[in-house]
Amino acid sequence: MPRPPADPTRLVPTSAVLQRLHDEVPANHFTLGWLMHSLRKRSFGIVMLLLALVAIAPGLSIVAGLLLMIPAFQMVAGKPAPVFPHRIAARSLQTRHLTAVVQRSLPVLRYLEKVVHPRWHTPLGATKRLVGTIVVVLSATLVFIPIPLSNVVPALVIALISLAYLEEDGVLLSIALLAGVIVLAVAAAAAWQMVVGAKWIIDLW
């Protein structure tokens, strides 16, 4: 009996997109330009997810945070897909770094996809801009608060926001955005305490 044709409107799971990316990536080197072309309309979410996972690693959070700002700003501007400057998009990157991130994330994604699925549809344009705004500010904490391990929580929240956005899960996205706001509030309070403490020390002198 012939198998019924696949539903073209059905959302392809993020793990399947990453598995295809892993299988098709050039053997030794790739570029961000190739990555954008391969991901097409899923590029915003996938790129932010991958960069967020990279940002968890010690020593890479500042670079990943700066790169995260590029697609996030473009989401706020309503761009259809991220566009990196030619010098960055054409730069050769080692494939083994990409495959390592994908291989580590696939088992977790496949597990999460059992409960993460499309629900509570949100307006695309407004959602994209809101997600972009929160990710921009969270990325700024990765860049400007270089305290050891301070990168882990913001990076995890960005990864959660990216996954919810990719899977069109409005419930999870709302929870993730709320978590992002809480993280930003805590970071702002900590930064303010540092300023007050520094002023107090200066006044002592």
PDB file of C-alpha atoms in Angstrom:
ATOM      1  CA  MET A   1       0.000   0.000   0.000  1.00  0.00           C
ATOM      2  CA  PRO A   2       1.578   3.365  -1.002  1.00  0.00           C
ATOM      3  CA  ARG A   3       2.590   5.725   1.806  1.00  0.00           C
ATOM      4  CA  PRO A   4       0.528   8.950   1.899  1.00  0.00           C
ATOM      5  CA  PRO A   5       2.449  12.044   0.763  1.00  0.00           C
ATOM      6  CA  ALA A   6       4.054  14.166   3.457  1.00  0.00           C
ATOM      7  CA  ASP A   7       2.124  17.238   4.526  1.00  0.00           C
ATOM      8  CA  PRO A   8       4.025  20.222   3.049  1.00  0.00           C
ATOM      9  CA  THR A   9       2.580  22.524   5.739  1.00  0.00           C
ATOM     10  CA  ARG A  10       3.829  20.378   8.611  1.00  0.00           C
ATOM     11  CA  LEU A  11       6.688  21.924  10.571  1.00  0.00           C
ATOM     12  CA  VAL A  12       9.924  19.962  10.254  1.00  0.00           C
ATOM     13  CA  PRO A  13      11.414  19.335  13.742  1.00  0.00           C
ATOM     14  CA  THR A  14      14.535  21.327  14.580  1.00  0.00           C
ATOM     15  CA  SER A  15      16.469  18.103  15.216  1.00  0.00           C
ATOM     16  CA  ALA A  16      15.707  16.951  11.666  1.00  0.00           C
ATOM     17  CA  VAL A  17      16.922  20.271  10.240  1.00  0.00           C
ATOM     18  CA  LEU A  18      20.154  20.032  12.242  1.00  0.00           C
ATOM     19  CA  GLN A  19      20.649  16.385  11.247  1.00  0.00           C
ATOM     20  CA  ARG A  20      20.337  17.353   7.571  1.00  0.00           C
ATOM     21  CA  LEU A  21      22.776  20.198   8.156  1.00  0.00           C
ATOM     22  CA  HIS A  22      25.208  17.780   9.811  1.00  0.00           C
ATOM     23  CA  ASP A  23      24.932  15.355   6.879  1.00  0.00           C
ATOM     24  CA  GLU A  24      25.360  18.002   4.173  1.00  0.00           C
ATOM     25  CA  VAL A  25      28.077  20.255   5.657  1.00  0.00           C
ATOM     26  CA  PRO A  26      31.312  20.332   3.599  1.00  0.00           C
ATOM     27  CA  ALA A  27      33.996  17.977   4.889  1.00  0.00           C
ATOM     28  CA  ASN A  28      36.612  20.408   6.211  1.00  0.00           C
ATOM     29  CA  HIS A  29      35.371  23.985   6.143  1.00  0.00           C
ATOM     30  CA  PHE A  30      32.112  25.903   5.780  1.00  0.00           C
ATOM     31  CA  THR A  31      31.023  29.536   5.795  1.00  0.00           C
ATOM     32  CA  LEU A  32      28.150  31.410   7.415  1.00  0.00           C
ATOM     33  CA  GLY A  33      26.980  32.218   3.897  1.00  0.00           C
ATOM     34  CA  TRP A  34      26.622  28.477   3.168  1.00  0.00           C
ATOM     35  CA  LEU A  35      24.826  28.030   6.493  1.00  0.00           C
ATOM     36  CA  MET A  36      22.302  30.796   5.721  1.00  0.00           C
ATOM     37  CA  HIS A  37      21.612  29.366   2.267  1.00  0.00           C
ATOM     38  CA  SER A  38      21.109  25.866   3.672  1.00  0.00           C
ATOM     39  CA  LEU A  39      18.719  26.924   6.429  1.00  0.00           C
ATOM     40  CA  ARG A  40      16.567  29.336   4.426  1.00  0.00           C
ATOM     41  CA  LYS A  41      13.475  30.404   6.415  1.00  0.00           C
ATOM     42  CA  ARG A  42      14.596  28.570   9.585  1.00  0.00           C
ATOM     43  CA  SER A  43      17.887  30.498   9.598  1.00  0.00           C
ATOM     44  CA  PHE A  44      17.057  33.019  12.347  1.00  0.00           C
ATOM     45  CA  GLY A  45      16.105  30.417  14.916  1.00  0.00           C
ATOM     46  CA  ILE A  46      18.789  27.855  14.026  1.00  0.00           C
ATOM     47  CA  VAL A  47      21.625  30.402  13.951  1.00  0.00           C
ATOM     48  CA  MET A  48      20.594  31.843  17.318  1.00  0.00           C
ATOM     49  CA  LEU A  49      20.239  28.356  18.794  1.00  0.00           C
ATOM     50  CA  LEU A  50      23.699  27.285  17.612  1.00  0.00           C
ATOM     51  CA  LEU A  51      25.341  30.528  18.773  1.00  0.00           C
ATOM     52  CA  ALA A  52      23.603  30.276  22.154  1.00  0.00           C
ATOM     53  CA  LEU A  53      24.975  26.754  22.595  1.00  0.00           C
ATOM     54  CA  VAL A  54      28.452  28.018  21.670  1.00  0.00           C
ATOM     55  CA  ALA A  55      28.068  30.902  24.153  1.00  0.00           C
ATOM     56  CA  ILE A  56      27.716  28.421  27.022  1.00  0.00           C
ATOM     57  CA  ALA A  57      31.352  27.374  26.559  1.00  0.00           C
ATOM     58  CA  PRO A  58      33.888  29.321  28.668  1.00  0.00           C
ATOM     59  CA  GLY A  59      35.863  31.882  26.686  1.00  0.00           C
ATOM     60  CA  LEU A  60      33.492  31.967  23.707  1.00  0.00           C
ATOM     61  CA  SER A  61      30.590  33.918  25.186  1.00  0.00           C
ATOM     62  CA  ILE A  62      31.812  37.374  24.099  1.00  0.00           C
ATOM     63  CA  VAL A  63      32.332  36.399  20.443  1.00  0.00           C
ATOM     64  CA  ALA A  64      29.071  34.431  20.366  1.00  0.00           C
ATOM     65  CA  GLY A  65      27.245  37.332  22.023  1.00  0.00           C
ATOM     66  CA  LEU A  66      28.487  39.785  19.401  1.00  0.00           C
ATOM     67  CA  LEU A  67      27.455  37.435  16.580  1.00  0.00           C
ATOM     68  CA  LEU A  68      24.044  36.876  18.215  1.00  0.00           C
ATOM     69  CA  MET A  69      23.361  40.591  18.055  1.00  0.00           C
ATOM     70  CA  ILE A  70      23.487  40.593  14.243  1.00  0.00           C
ATOM     71  CA  PRO A  71      20.479  38.300  13.566  1.00  0.00           C
ATOM     72  CA  ALA A  72      18.663  39.652  16.641  1.00  0.00           C
ATOM     73  CA  PHE A  73      18.863  43.263  15.397  1.00  0.00           C
ATOM     74  CA  GLN A  74      17.696  42.093  11.964  1.00  0.00           C
ATOM     75  CA  MET A  75      14.699  40.349  13.559  1.00  0.00           C
ATOM     76  CA  VAL A  76      13.768  43.628  15.240  1.00  0.00           C
ATOM     77  CA  ALA A  77      14.049  45.327  11.831  1.00  0.00           C
ATOM     78  CA  GLY A  78      11.704  42.711  10.310  1.00  0.00           C
ATOM     79  CA  LYS A  79      14.221  41.188   7.896  1.00  0.00           C
ATOM     80  CA  PRO A  80      13.127  37.857   6.313  1.00  0.00           C
ATOM     81  CA  ALA A  81      16.474  36.155   7.034  1.00  0.00           C
ATOM     82  CA  PRO A  82      19.768  37.096   8.700  1.00  0.00           C
ATOM     83  CA  VAL A  83      22.451  38.715   6.562  1.00  0.00           C
ATOM     84  CA  PHE A  84      26.011  38.880   7.847  1.00  0.00           C
ATOM     85  CA  PRO A  85      28.610  41.322   6.496  1.00  0.00           C
ATOM     86  CA  HIS A  86      30.412  39.777   3.514  1.00  0.00           C
ATOM     87  CA  ARG A  87      33.717  39.552   5.377  1.00  0.00           C
ATOM     88  CA  ILE A  88      32.070  37.501   8.145  1.00  0.00           C
ATOM     89  CA  ALA A  89      29.760  35.492   5.859  1.00  0.00           C
ATOM     90  CA  ALA A  90      32.630  34.418   3.594  1.00  0.00           C
ATOM     91  CA  ARG A  91      35.088  33.571   6.357  1.00  0.00           C
ATOM     92  CA  SER A  92      36.094  29.903   6.388  1.00  0.00           C
ATOM     93  CA  LEU A  93      35.171  28.034   9.581  1.00  0.00           C
ATOM     94  CA  GLN A  94      36.186  24.549  10.624  1.00  0.00           C
ATOM     95  CA  THR A  95      33.470  21.960  10.095  1.00  0.00           C
ATOM     96  CA  ARG A  96      34.472  19.970  13.171  1.00  0.00           C
ATOM     97  CA  HIS A  97      33.301  22.805  15.450  1.00  0.00           C
ATOM     98  CA  LEU A  98      29.845  22.844  13.851  1.00  0.00           C
ATOM     99  CA  THR A  99      29.485  19.063  13.886  1.00  0.00           C
ATOM    100  CA  ALA A 100      30.563  18.927  17.541  1.00  0.00           C
ATOM    101  CA  VAL A 101      27.858  21.421  18.566  1.00  0.00           C
ATOM    102  CA  VAL A 102      25.214  19.633  16.491  1.00  0.00           C
ATOM    103  CA  GLN A 103      26.140  16.178  17.793  1.00  0.00           C
ATOM    104  CA  ARG A 104      25.944  17.352  21.411  1.00  0.00           C
ATOM    105  CA  SER A 105      22.603  19.115  20.915  1.00  0.00           C
ATOM    106  CA  LEU A 106      20.720  16.485  18.864  1.00  0.00           C
ATOM    107  CA  PRO A 107      19.951  14.030  21.713  1.00  0.00           C
ATOM    108  CA  VAL A 108      18.693  16.879  23.928  1.00  0.00           C
ATOM    109  CA  LEU A 109      16.600  18.373  21.113  1.00  0.00           C
ATOM    110  CA  ARG A 110      15.019  15.014  20.276  1.00  0.00           C
ATOM    111  CA  TYR A 111      14.073  14.578  23.918  1.00  0.00           C
ATOM    112  CA  LEU A 112      12.640  18.121  24.195  1.00  0.00           C
ATOM    113  CA  GLU A 113      10.657  17.735  20.967  1.00  0.00           C
ATOM    114  CA  LYS A 114       8.514  15.116  22.696  1.00  0.00           C
ATOM    115  CA  VAL A 115       6.876  17.955  24.642  1.00  0.00           C
ATOM    116  CA  VAL A 116       7.733  21.014  22.505  1.00  0.00           C
ATOM    117  CA  HIS A 117       5.410  21.359  19.519  1.00  0.00           C
ATOM    118  CA  PRO A 118       3.370  24.021  17.663  1.00  0.00           C
ATOM    119  CA  ARG A 119       0.677  25.495  19.917  1.00  0.00           C
ATOM    120  CA  TRP A 120      -0.793  28.861  20.841  1.00  0.00           C
ATOM    121  CA  HIS A 121      -0.034  30.545  17.526  1.00  0.00           C
ATOM    122  CA  THR A 122       1.353  34.079  17.852  1.00  0.00           C
ATOM    123  CA  PRO A 123       1.520  36.865  15.195  1.00  0.00           C
ATOM    124  CA  LEU A 124       4.722  36.289  13.210  1.00  0.00           C
ATOM    125  CA  GLY A 125       5.842  39.898  12.787  1.00  0.00           C
ATOM    126  CA  ALA A 126       5.251  40.981  16.384  1.00  0.00           C
ATOM    127  CA  THR A 127       6.740  37.752  17.748  1.00  0.00           C
ATOM    128  CA  LYS A 128       9.882  38.112  15.623  1.00  0.00           C
ATOM    129  CA  ARG A 129      10.478  41.672  16.830  1.00  0.00           C
ATOM    130  CA  LEU A 130       9.858  40.795  20.490  1.00  0.00           C
ATOM    131  CA  VAL A 131      12.179  37.773  20.303  1.00  0.00           C
ATOM    132  CA  GLY A 132      14.843  39.886  18.588  1.00  0.00           C
ATOM    133  CA  THR A 133      14.628  42.602  21.252  1.00  0.00           C
ATOM    134  CA  ILE A 134      15.003  40.197  24.173  1.00  0.00           C
ATOM    135  CA  VAL A 135      17.858  38.328  22.471  1.00  0.00           C
ATOM    136  CA  VAL A 136      19.716  41.611  21.754  1.00  0.00           C
ATOM    137  CA  VAL A 137      19.652  42.597  25.418  1.00  0.00           C
ATOM    138  CA  LEU A 138      20.516  39.088  26.649  1.00  0.00           C
ATOM    139  CA  SER A 139      23.421  39.018  24.177  1.00  0.00           C
ATOM    140  CA  ALA A 140      24.633  42.314  25.612  1.00  0.00           C
ATOM    141  CA  THR A 141      24.932  40.639  29.028  1.00  0.00           C
ATOM    142  CA  LEU A 142      27.177  37.986  27.420  1.00  0.00           C
ATOM    143  CA  VAL A 143      29.440  40.722  26.052  1.00  0.00           C
ATOM    144  CA  PHE A 144      29.504  43.338  28.817  1.00  0.00           C
ATOM    145  CA  ILE A 145      29.321  41.205  31.992  1.00  0.00           C
ATOM    146  CA  PRO A 146      32.487  39.089  31.712  1.00  0.00           C
ATOM    147  CA  ILE A 147      32.091  37.466  35.152  1.00  0.00           C
ATOM    148  CA  PRO A 148      33.026  33.742  35.190  1.00  0.00           C
ATOM    149  CA  LEU A 149      29.956  31.520  34.586  1.00  0.00           C
ATOM    150  CA  SER A 150      27.695  34.576  34.181  1.00  0.00           C
ATOM    151  CA  ASN A 151      27.275  33.551  30.538  1.00  0.00           C
ATOM    152  CA  VAL A 152      25.593  30.209  31.236  1.00  0.00           C
ATOM    153  CA  VAL A 153      22.090  31.324  32.263  1.00  0.00           C
ATOM    154  CA  PRO A 154      21.608  34.015  29.545  1.00  0.00           C
ATOM    155  CA  ALA A 155      22.923  31.610  26.888  1.00  0.00           C
ATOM    156  CA  LEU A 156      20.559  28.851  28.051  1.00  0.00           C
ATOM    157  CA  VAL A 157      17.619  31.264  27.999  1.00  0.00           C
ATOM    158  CA  ILE A 158      18.510  32.389  24.453  1.00  0.00           C
ATOM    159  CA  ALA A 159      18.696  28.727  23.414  1.00  0.00           C
ATOM    160  CA  LEU A 160      15.257  28.094  24.946  1.00  0.00           C
ATOM    161  CA  ILE A 161      13.777  31.158  23.225  1.00  0.00           C
ATOM    162  CA  SER A 162      15.293  30.052  19.906  1.00  0.00           C
ATOM    163  CA  LEU A 163      13.910  26.523  20.246  1.00  0.00           C
ATOM    164  CA  ALA A 164      10.420  27.774  21.125  1.00  0.00           C
ATOM    165  CA  TYR A 165      10.527  30.197  18.173  1.00  0.00           C
ATOM    166  CA  LEU A 166      11.683  27.438  15.807  1.00  0.00           C
ATOM    167  CA  GLU A 167       9.022  24.982  16.954  1.00  0.00           C
ATOM    168  CA  GLU A 168       6.318  27.691  16.928  1.00  0.00           C
ATOM    169  CA  ASP A 169       5.464  26.817  20.521  1.00  0.00           C
ATOM    170  CA  GLY A 170       3.776  29.939  21.872  1.00  0.00           C
ATOM    171  CA  VAL A 171       3.423  28.496  25.374  1.00  0.00           C
ATOM    172  CA  LEU A 172       7.122  27.706  25.745  1.00  0.00           C
ATOM    173  CA  LEU A 173       8.052  30.975  24.041  1.00  0.00           C
ATOM    174  CA  SER A 174       6.030  32.961  26.593  1.00  0.00           C
ATOM    175  CA  ILE A 175       7.750  31.100  29.453  1.00  0.00           C
ATOM    176  CA  ALA A 176      11.189  31.578  27.874  1.00  0.00           C
ATOM    177  CA  LEU A 177      10.625  35.304  27.267  1.00  0.00           C
ATOM    178  CA  LEU A 178       9.482  35.729  30.871  1.00  0.00           C
ATOM    179  CA  ALA A 179      12.637  33.932  32.000  1.00  0.00           C
ATOM    180  CA  GLY A 180      14.640  36.315  29.805  1.00  0.00           C
ATOM    181  CA  VAL A 181      13.040  39.340  31.465  1.00  0.00           C
ATOM    182  CA  ILE A 182      13.826  37.899  34.914  1.00  0.00           C
ATOM    183  CA  VAL A 183      17.457  37.272  33.940  1.00  0.00           C
ATOM    184  CA  LEU A 184      17.757  40.840  32.647  1.00  0.00           C
ATOM    185  CA  ALA A 185      16.238  42.237  35.842  1.00  0.00           C
ATOM    186  CA  VAL A 186      18.712  40.254  37.972  1.00  0.00           C
ATOM    187  CA  ALA A 187      21.626  41.340  35.738  1.00  0.00           C
ATOM    188  CA  ALA A 188      20.536  44.986  35.976  1.00  0.00           C
ATOM    189  CA  ALA A 189      20.294  44.752  39.763  1.00  0.00           C
ATOM    190  CA  ALA A 190      23.749  43.137  39.972  1.00  0.00           C
ATOM    191  CA  ALA A 191      25.240  45.804  37.695  1.00  0.00           C
ATOM    192  CA  TRP A 192      23.682  48.549  39.818  1.00  0.00           C
ATOM    193  CA  GLN A 193      25.114  47.013  42.992  1.00  0.00           C
ATOM    194  CA  MET A 194      28.554  46.930  41.355  1.00  0.00           C
ATOM    195  CA  VAL A 195      28.253  50.630  40.473  1.00  0.00           C
ATOM    196  CA  VAL A 196      27.145  51.521  44.008  1.00  0.00           C
ATOM    197  CA  GLY A 197      29.960  49.415  45.479  1.00  0.00           C
ATOM    198  CA  ALA A 198      32.540  51.020  43.208  1.00  0.00           C
ATOM    199  CA  LYS A 199      31.279  54.511  44.128  1.00  0.00           C
ATOM    200  CA  TRP A 200      31.458  53.628  47.834  1.00  0.00           C
ATOM    201  CA  ILE A 201      35.090  52.453  47.449  1.00  0.00           C
ATOM    202  CA  ILE A 202      36.004  55.617  45.530  1.00  0.00           C
ATOM    203  CA  ASP A 203      34.391  57.790  48.207  1.00  0.00           C
ATOM    204  CA  LEU A 204      36.515  56.059  50.852  1.00  0.00           C
ATOM    205  CA  TRP A 205      39.645  57.319  49.107  1.00  0.00           C
TER     206      TRP A 205
END
